[in-house]
Coordinates of C-alpha atoms in Angstrom, one line a residue:
X208 CA 26.0 -39.5 -9.4
X209 CA 28.3 -41.6 -7.3
X210 CA 27.5 -41.8 -3.6
X211 CA 29.8 -39.9 -1.4
X212 CA 31.5 -41.6 1.5
X213 CA 31.0 -40.2 5.0
X214 CA 34.6 -38.9 4.9
X215 CA 33.8 -36.9 1.7
X216 CA 30.6 -35.5 3.2
X217 CA 32.4 -34.6 6.5
X218 CA 35.2 -33.0 4.5
X219 CA 32.7 -30.9 2.5
X220 CA 30.8 -29.9 5.6
X221 CA 34.1 -28.8 7.3
X222 CA 35.1 -26.9 4.2
X223 CA 31.7 -25.1 4.2
X224 CA 32.1 -24.3 7.9
X225 CA 35.5 -22.7 7.1
X226 CA 33.7 -20.7 4.4
X227 CA 31.1 -19.5 6.9
X228 CA 33.9 -18.5 9.3
X229 CA 35.4 -16.4 6.6
X230 CA 32.1 -14.8 5.9
X231 CA 31.4 -14.1 9.6
X232 CA 34.7 -12.3 9.8
X233 CA 33.8 -10.3 6.7
X234 CA 30.4 -9.5 8.3
X235 CA 32.2 -8.2 11.4
X236 CA 34.5 -6.1 9.3
X237 CA 31.4 -4.7 7.5
X238 CA 29.8 -3.7 10.8
X239 CA 33.0 -1.9 11.9
X240 CA 33.6 -0.2 8.5
X241 CA 30.0 0.9 7.9
X242 CA 28.0 3.5 9.8
X243 CA 28.5 3.0 13.5
X244 CA 24.8 2.7 14.0
X245 CA 24.5 -0.4 11.7
X246 CA 25.0 -3.9 13.0
X247 CA 25.1 -6.9 10.7
X248 CA 24.5 -10.6 11.0
X249 CA 25.4 -13.3 8.5
X250 CA 23.4 -16.6 8.2
X251 CA 23.6 -19.5 5.8
X252 CA 21.1 -22.2 5.1
X253 CA 21.0 -25.2 2.8
X254 CA 18.4 -25.0 0.1
X255 CA 16.6 -28.3 -0.6
X256 CA 13.7 -29.0 -2.9
X257 CA 10.7 -30.8 -1.4
X258 CA 7.3 -31.9 -2.7
X259 CA 4.4 -29.8 -1.6
X260 CA 0.9 -31.1 -0.8
X261 CA -0.3 -30.1 -4.3
X262 CA 2.6 -32.1 -5.9
X263 CA 4.6 -29.1 -6.9
X264 CA 8.3 -28.8 -5.9
X265 CA 9.1 -25.9 -3.5
X266 CA 12.3 -24.8 -1.9
X267 CA 12.8 -25.4 1.8
X268 CA 15.6 -23.9 3.9
X269 CA 17.4 -26.2 6.3
X270 CA 20.3 -25.9 8.7
X271 CA 23.7 -26.6 7.2
X272 CA 24.4 -30.3 7.7
X273 CA 25.8 -32.9 5.3
X274 CA 26.6 -30.3 2.7
X275 CA 28.3 -31.8 -0.4
X276 CA 29.6 -30.2 -3.6
X277 CA 26.7 -29.1 -5.7
X278 CA 24.5 -28.1 -2.8
X279 CA 22.8 -24.7 -2.9
X280 CA 23.3 -22.4 0.0
X281 CA 21.4 -19.2 0.8
X282 CA 23.5 -16.5 2.4
X283 CA 21.5 -13.7 4.2
X284 CA 23.0 -10.6 5.6
X285 CA 20.7 -8.9 8.1
X286 CA 21.4 -5.3 8.9
X287 CA 19.9 -3.2 11.7
X288 CA 19.9 0.4 12.7
X289 CA 20.8 0.7 16.4
X290 CA 20.9 4.5 16.3
X291 CA 18.2 7.0 17.3
X292 CA 18.2 8.6 13.8
X293 CA 17.5 7.2 10.4
X294 CA 20.7 5.9 8.5
X295 CA 21.2 6.4 4.8
X296 CA 23.8 5.2 2.4
X297 CA 23.9 1.6 3.6
X298 CA 26.2 -0.6 1.5
X299 CA 26.5 -4.3 2.3
X300 CA 29.3 -6.3 0.8
X301 CA 29.6 -10.1 0.8
X302 CA 32.8 -11.8 -0.2
X303 CA 32.3 -15.2 -1.9
X304 CA 35.0 -17.7 -0.9
X305 CA 36.7 -19.7 -3.6
X306 CA 34.7 -22.8 -2.6
X307 CA 31.4 -21.1 -3.6
X308 CA 30.0 -20.0 -7.0
X309 CA 27.2 -17.4 -7.2
X310 CA 24.1 -19.3 -8.4
X311 CA 22.1 -16.4 -9.8
X312 CA 22.2 -12.7 -10.0
X313 CA 20.3 -10.6 -7.4
X314 CA 17.1 -9.1 -8.9
X315 CA 17.5 -5.4 -8.1
X316 CA 14.5 -3.4 -6.9
X317 CA 14.0 0.4 -6.6
X318 CA 15.0 0.0 -3.0
X319 CA 18.1 -2.2 -3.4
X320 CA 20.6 -2.6 -6.2
X321 CA 23.3 -5.1 -6.5
X322 CA 26.7 -4.8 -8.1
X323 CA 29.4 -7.4 -8.5
X324 CA 33.2 -7.7 -8.3
X325 CA 35.4 -10.1 -10.2
X326 CA 38.7 -8.7 -8.8
X327 CA 38.5 -9.5 -5.1
X328 CA 36.3 -6.6 -4.1
X329 CA 38.4 -3.7 -5.6
X330 CA 35.8 -2.5 -8.1
X331 CA 32.0 -3.1 -8.4
X332 CA 29.7 -2.8 -11.4
X333 CA 26.7 -4.4 -13.0
X334 CA 27.5 -8.0 -14.0
X335 CA 26.5 -7.4 -17.6
X336 CA 29.3 -4.7 -17.9
X337 CA 32.1 -6.8 -16.5
X338 CA 34.5 -8.8 -18.6
X339 CA 37.4 -11.2 -18.0
X340 CA 40.6 -11.4 -19.9
X341 CA 42.1 -14.9 -20.1
X342 CA 45.8 -15.8 -20.1
X343 CA 46.0 -15.5 -23.9
X344 CA 44.5 -12.0 -23.9
X345 CA 41.0 -12.9 -25.1
X346 CA 38.2 -11.1 -23.5
X347 CA 34.8 -12.6 -22.6
X348 CA 31.8 -11.4 -20.6
X349 CA 32.1 -12.2 -16.9
X350 CA 29.8 -14.9 -15.6
X351 CA 28.5 -15.9 -12.2
X352 CA 31.5 -18.2 -11.7
X353 CA 33.8 -15.1 -12.0
X354 CA 32.1 -13.2 -9.2
X355 CA 34.2 -12.8 -6.0
X356 CA 31.9 -10.3 -4.1
X357 CA 28.3 -9.1 -4.2
X358 CA 27.6 -5.6 -3.0
X359 CA 24.1 -4.2 -2.3
X360 CA 23.3 -0.5 -2.0
X361 CA 20.2 0.1 0.1
X362 CA 18.4 3.3 -1.2
X363 CA 15.8 4.1 1.5
X364 CA 16.8 5.4 4.9
X365 CA 16.7 2.8 7.6
X366 CA 14.5 4.0 10.4
X367 CA 15.8 3.7 14.0
X368 CA 15.3 0.3 15.5
X369 CA 14.4 -1.3 12.2
X370 CA 16.3 -3.9 10.1
X371 CA 16.5 -5.2 6.6
X372 CA 18.2 -8.1 4.8
X373 CA 19.7 -9.1 1.5
X374 CA 20.5 -12.6 0.3
X375 CA 22.0 -14.5 -2.5
X376 CA 22.3 -18.2 -3.6
X377 CA 25.6 -19.8 -4.1
X378 CA 26.7 -23.4 -4.8
X379 CA 29.4 -25.3 -3.1
X380 CA 32.0 -26.4 -5.6

């Protein structure tokens, strides 16, 4: 790997900050479009591998600084119920800017399921069911690089005054 100049590092950092600004705007839109009682907050952290005391390698989350292409970023959307009543039917959508590639699919649980869009957020489905047609008319299964949005559906009711979060990993192109 060739060392990056400070100009390249700065350019990549500025590009990532622009991506975060786009996501913050999308998070605000989510709060306005969703149930009035739900507020959202988007955060992003750089994922780095560090050596643990036992010699194993573990992930550590750090603030975004000196981000370069190939770096892994963890996006977390935290949602909170500000109402006096439980809220059901919470759906959280996260657009992935073109500068980012989804790094791994979300591992769904009984409480939270994830679906994906490859068409700019128009339709969502399980990743395994999505396909892409190339310019020559050939169809192939959609991959992580094709994902434009991640959408989580939260099954349990969110009690008043409580919060939850969903997250995904993406890589800066």
